[in-house]
Amino acid sequence: MHILDIKPETVFQALSESTRLRIMRLLCVTGEEACLCEFVDALLEPQYKLSRHIKILKQAGLLSTLKDGRWVYHRLVTSSEYLQQLHTSIIMMTDYEGFYQEDIKRFNQRMFIRESGRCRVGVQNTKLLEDNIKNKTDRS
Amino acid sequence: MHILDIKPETVFQALSESTRLRIMRLLCVTGEEACLCEFVDALLEPQYKLSRHIKILKQAGLLSTLKDGRWVYHRLVTSSEYLQQLHTSIIMMTDYEGFYQEDIKRFNQRMFIRESGRCRVGVQNTKLLEDNIKNKTDRS
DNA sequence: AGCAAATATGCATTAGTATGCAACTATGCA
DNA sequence: TGCATAGTTGCATACTAATGCATATTTGCT
């Protein structure tokens, strides 16, 4: 699917959900690529949830994917000026409550355990993740 | 409502619908402000539909409104760098089928009949509007 | 006061989206 | 070959959003 075949509203639609914006912001700010388990440890959201949101970002032409064994790396598509402009907008978004910053902090910690720049383990923050999910259901 | 109080996902959500993108694109490209009846004549969409979409854009902090008698003028909010960056993105969006351009053409024609820079009439393209709505229902 | 015109909105219907759970596929390694 | 692990997806459910119709509101004008 060429970028020109994707409607602008599809791109903004992909950016209209908070979890997907967290993924995009993380990649825009760090300039990194990451696999699913690294996203799980950074955002503390269940793996199936992030997997589906990443799929939507891919279908909107915002992410591309590289498979490496069991791991699948996701990175920003930067091939058009239009998308680069959008990345700038995303970086300029407010982070009033500092939530994006917390994602980035956990992400950087997670990146430390890479070996030769590759992820070699699965989800690490299992405990943190469960606590995070529990807190949310308690609040609702 | 201050711009900082509006969540980024709300802004992108507002931009995720095609009619609302047409409104935004029109204002970004022309730099104009316009009232509802002018939008109706430019986009050839029913008045109640555009009224509601404009409301959503307002609530997302993308448009501001100035009332002048029976007419209500809508313009872009440009008070933050973040929004200006978004406007640039919107101008850079693809217009593969030339639909945005058609809106702008009809809009410019409509602007000709302003008096002293103010709209003094209601919907003009009643016939065009009805044809447009009819074509859509025929296709579905 | 009363009417006409510009804009806004309540309601019902339809369509689309997000999520949790559980089951599935795919891959590397012993 | 079998198992553990990284990632994906079908299904049911709950929620949210878009639309058309009709009606309401606001304002200027006579």
XYZ file of C-alpha atoms (C1' of nucleotides) in Angstrom:
340
model
C 0.000 0.000 0.000
C 1.539 3.256 -1.140
C 1.308 6.278 1.124
C -0.697 8.130 -1.501
C -3.392 5.475 -1.393
C -4.044 6.107 2.291
C -6.663 8.738 3.009
C -5.666 11.589 5.332
C -8.605 10.837 7.619
C -7.290 7.297 8.073
C -3.986 8.684 9.311
C -5.632 11.042 11.799
C -8.013 8.279 12.840
C -5.008 6.135 13.728
C -3.663 8.981 15.863
C -6.972 9.569 17.640
C -6.527 6.944 20.334
C -4.430 7.493 23.439
C -2.525 4.191 23.429
C -1.595 4.631 19.777
C -0.411 8.175 20.456
C 1.790 6.844 23.255
C 3.366 4.400 20.812
C 3.903 7.119 18.211
C 5.250 9.616 20.704
C 7.688 7.067 22.058
C 9.081 6.352 18.610
C 9.098 10.010 17.537
C 10.951 11.178 20.625
C 13.478 8.355 20.869
C 13.966 7.730 17.165
C 14.192 4.029 18.032
C 12.592 0.914 16.682
C 11.116 -1.566 19.138
C 9.487 -4.954 19.370
C 6.189 -5.756 20.995
C 7.588 -6.969 24.319
C 9.565 -3.754 24.648
C 6.393 -1.741 24.114
C 4.633 -3.832 26.747
C 7.372 -3.041 29.255
C 7.370 0.654 28.372
C 3.603 1.297 28.297
C 2.504 -1.358 30.784
C -0.396 -2.424 28.604
C -1.314 -5.997 27.694
C 0.441 -7.451 24.722
C -2.696 -8.288 22.713
C -3.869 -4.719 23.081
C -0.627 -3.200 21.827
C -0.418 -5.759 19.038
C -3.756 -4.624 17.688
C -3.020 -0.910 18.038
C 0.281 -1.383 16.228
C -1.595 -3.118 13.454
C -3.845 -0.094 13.036
C -0.835 2.241 12.919
C 0.696 0.008 10.262
C -2.469 0.023 8.173
C -2.469 3.807 8.335
C 1.026 3.803 6.876
C 2.583 5.231 10.031
C 4.695 2.227 11.038
C 6.673 -0.377 9.169
C 7.764 -3.732 10.440
C 10.868 -5.892 10.329
C 10.745 -9.485 11.428
C 13.790 -10.968 13.155
C 13.179 -14.501 14.339
C 10.492 -14.485 16.980
C 10.793 -10.735 17.396
C 9.049 -8.149 15.257
C 10.524 -4.663 15.197
C 8.341 -1.643 14.549
C 9.598 1.703 13.380
C 8.287 4.997 12.029
C 7.765 5.417 8.317
C 9.660 8.581 7.426
C 9.613 8.345 3.659
C 7.371 11.351 3.055
C 7.689 14.966 4.105
C 4.078 14.883 5.152
C 4.787 12.171 7.720
C 7.870 13.951 9.032
C 5.741 17.022 9.530
C 3.247 14.936 11.500
C 6.062 13.559 13.671
C 7.014 17.107 14.535
C 3.414 17.783 15.566
C 3.408 14.677 17.727
C 6.600 15.723 19.480
C 5.053 19.139 20.150
C 1.941 17.696 21.804
C 1.379 18.631 25.416
C 2.422 16.143 28.086
C 0.587 17.903 30.856
C 0.587 14.983 33.256
C 3.980 13.640 32.231
C 2.614 10.272 31.130
C 4.520 10.247 27.845
C 7.699 10.982 29.770
C 7.092 8.003 32.046
C 6.718 5.741 29.009
C 10.031 6.984 27.671
C 11.756 6.468 30.986
C 10.613 2.842 31.234
C 11.491 2.349 27.579
C 15.046 3.568 28.065
C 15.497 1.276 31.036
C 14.257 -1.621 28.949
C 16.633 -0.790 26.113
C 19.574 -1.332 28.477
C 19.084 -5.091 28.419
C 19.341 -5.389 24.665
C 22.268 -7.464 23.383
C 24.111 -6.142 20.334
C 21.223 -3.778 19.753
C 18.697 -6.609 19.598
C 15.983 -7.654 21.980
C 16.738 -11.131 23.325
C 14.082 -11.498 26.008
C 10.302 -11.222 26.371
C 8.172 -9.143 28.711
C 10.114 -8.217 31.869
C 7.828 -5.899 33.818
C 5.172 -8.555 34.410
C 4.628 -7.386 37.972
C 4.428 -3.695 37.027
C 2.040 -4.536 34.198
C -0.326 -6.454 36.462
C -0.278 -3.662 39.026
C -1.054 -1.136 36.303
C -4.019 -3.129 35.004
C -5.270 -3.680 38.546
C -5.106 0.047 39.343
C -7.177 0.833 36.260
C -9.948 -1.633 37.036
C -10.012 -0.422 40.654
C -10.532 3.134 39.472
C -13.476 2.253 37.240
C -11.075 25.898 27.660
C -7.330 26.446 27.320
C -5.487 24.609 24.589
C -3.366 22.820 27.202
C -6.489 21.294 28.726
C -7.370 19.549 25.458
C -5.904 16.090 25.069
C -3.871 15.414 21.912
C -6.087 12.443 21.055
C -9.114 14.751 21.064
C -7.456 16.952 18.468
C -6.593 14.033 16.197
C -10.032 12.565 16.752
C -11.530 15.806 15.459
C -9.355 15.520 12.361
C -10.257 11.877 11.741
C -13.454 12.512 9.793
C -13.486 13.446 6.129
C -16.013 16.295 6.300
C -14.136 17.896 9.166
C -10.862 17.581 7.274
C -12.477 19.326 4.322
C -13.460 22.205 6.594
C -9.977 22.414 8.067
C -8.237 22.146 4.731
C -10.408 24.902 3.307
C -9.521 27.263 6.126
C -5.833 26.293 6.177
C -5.390 26.797 2.448
C -7.403 29.991 2.059
C -6.568 31.584 5.412
C -10.149 32.827 5.477
C -12.905 32.790 8.019
C -16.362 31.679 6.934
C -19.925 31.312 8.116
C -22.035 28.190 7.986
C -23.935 29.046 4.798
C -20.638 29.633 3.015
C -19.427 26.208 4.089
C -22.658 24.678 2.834
C -22.127 26.252 -0.582
C -18.479 25.207 -0.699
C -18.783 21.611 0.527
C -22.317 20.897 -0.710
C -23.254 19.180 2.530
C -26.421 19.780 4.561
C -26.348 22.613 7.037
C -27.140 20.530 10.128
C -24.286 18.195 9.286
C -21.691 20.945 8.939
C -23.008 22.715 12.020
C -22.341 19.648 14.098
C -18.908 18.957 12.629
C -17.895 22.557 13.248
C -18.977 22.158 16.840
C -16.658 19.175 17.236
C -13.751 21.136 15.729
C -14.474 23.950 18.177
C -14.525 21.604 21.139
C -11.154 20.248 20.044
C -9.779 23.791 20.159
C -9.185 23.907 16.413
C -11.727 26.605 15.532
C -12.947 29.756 17.192
C -16.133 31.588 16.495
C -17.254 35.178 16.060
C -20.914 36.022 16.016
C -22.125 38.833 13.764
C -25.889 39.161 13.794
C -27.441 36.066 12.353
C -24.119 34.980 10.918
C -21.460 33.049 12.810
C -17.926 33.199 11.463
C -15.532 30.342 12.054
C -11.781 30.637 11.848
C -8.677 28.646 12.702
C -7.151 28.960 16.129
C -3.500 29.812 15.491
C -2.429 30.789 18.984
C -0.065 27.888 19.551
C 2.937 26.678 17.598
C 1.599 23.161 17.904
C -1.565 24.090 16.010
C 0.354 25.946 13.313
C 2.435 22.834 12.833
C -0.746 20.817 12.429
C -2.042 23.290 9.841
C 1.111 22.708 7.845
C 0.474 18.971 7.980
C -3.085 19.491 6.795
C -1.952 21.580 3.849
C 0.517 18.841 2.932
C -2.134 16.112 2.869
C -2.667 14.366 -0.430
C -5.572 15.507 -2.601
C -5.383 12.560 -4.925
C -8.867 12.945 -6.357
C -8.881 16.737 -6.270
C -11.881 16.931 -3.960
C -10.306 19.479 -1.637
C -9.531 21.627 -4.652
C -13.148 21.535 -5.753
C -14.250 22.730 -2.328
C -11.844 25.638 -2.562
C -13.030 26.550 -6.020
C -16.677 26.694 -4.951
C -15.645 28.561 -1.821
C -13.830 31.252 -3.777
C -16.824 31.706 -6.044
C -19.041 32.091 -3.026
C -16.722 34.665 -1.474
C -17.302 36.927 -4.473
C -20.801 37.770 -3.325
C -19.713 39.050 0.072
C -20.430 42.718 0.736
C -17.727 44.702 2.517
C -16.103 41.425 3.452
C -19.221 40.144 5.187
C -21.663 37.445 4.221
C -25.066 38.979 3.608
C -26.994 36.023 2.167
C -27.817 32.443 3.093
C -27.282 29.221 1.170
C -27.034 29.855 -2.573
C -26.169 26.489 -4.120
C -29.439 24.847 -3.093
C -29.737 23.055 -6.415
C -26.117 21.859 -6.428
C -26.487 20.698 -2.836
C -29.586 18.641 -3.610
C -27.909 17.086 -6.644
C -24.880 16.218 -4.545
C -26.961 14.538 -1.843
C -28.972 12.700 -4.489
C -25.822 11.380 -6.179
C -24.562 10.010 -2.881
C -27.753 8.148 -2.036
C -27.902 6.757 -5.572
C -24.396 5.346 -5.202
C -25.173 3.558 -1.927
C -45.565 42.131 17.271
C -44.767 38.911 13.587
C -42.288 36.895 9.970
C -38.221 35.180 7.523
C -33.701 33.565 7.578
C -29.301 31.639 9.785
C -27.922 28.417 12.895
C -28.304 24.786 16.500
C -29.974 20.457 18.537
C -33.049 16.270 20.388
C -34.093 11.840 18.981
C -33.826 7.369 16.695
C -31.066 4.529 13.860
C -27.025 2.650 12.061
C -22.254 1.822 11.826
C -17.783 1.600 13.638
C -14.274 0.981 17.504
C -11.955 -0.790 21.785
C -11.309 -4.500 24.961
C -10.795 -8.932 27.511
C -10.501 -13.676 27.153
C -8.921 -17.551 25.103
C -7.095 -19.934 21.397
C -4.080 -19.743 17.642
C 0.367 -19.382 14.691
C 5.321 -19.070 14.170
C 9.957 -19.591 15.509
C 14.198 -21.021 18.003
C 16.307 -24.385 20.711
C 17.176 -28.652 23.465
C 10.317 -33.991 17.620
C 8.570 -31.432 21.367
C 8.436 -27.443 24.175
C 8.733 -22.642 25.454
C 8.130 -18.104 23.969
C 7.001 -13.923 20.890
C 3.309 -12.397 18.604
C -1.561 -12.581 16.332
C -6.495 -13.075 16.025
C -11.691 -14.768 16.551
C -15.446 -13.825 19.259
C -18.629 -11.491 22.447
C -19.565 -7.235 24.599
C -19.638 -2.424 25.607
C -19.058 2.127 23.910
C -18.740 5.874 20.821
C -19.676 8.372 16.638
C -22.245 9.807 12.239
C -26.564 10.784 10.014
C -31.343 12.250 8.662
C -35.450 14.221 10.076
C -37.885 17.410 12.416
C -37.981 21.054 15.510
C -36.095 24.741 18.253
C -33.485 29.101 18.896
C -31.703 33.535 17.684
C -31.727 37.718 15.286
C -32.874 41.408 11.848
C -36.386 43.665 9.460
C -40.909 45.648 8.440
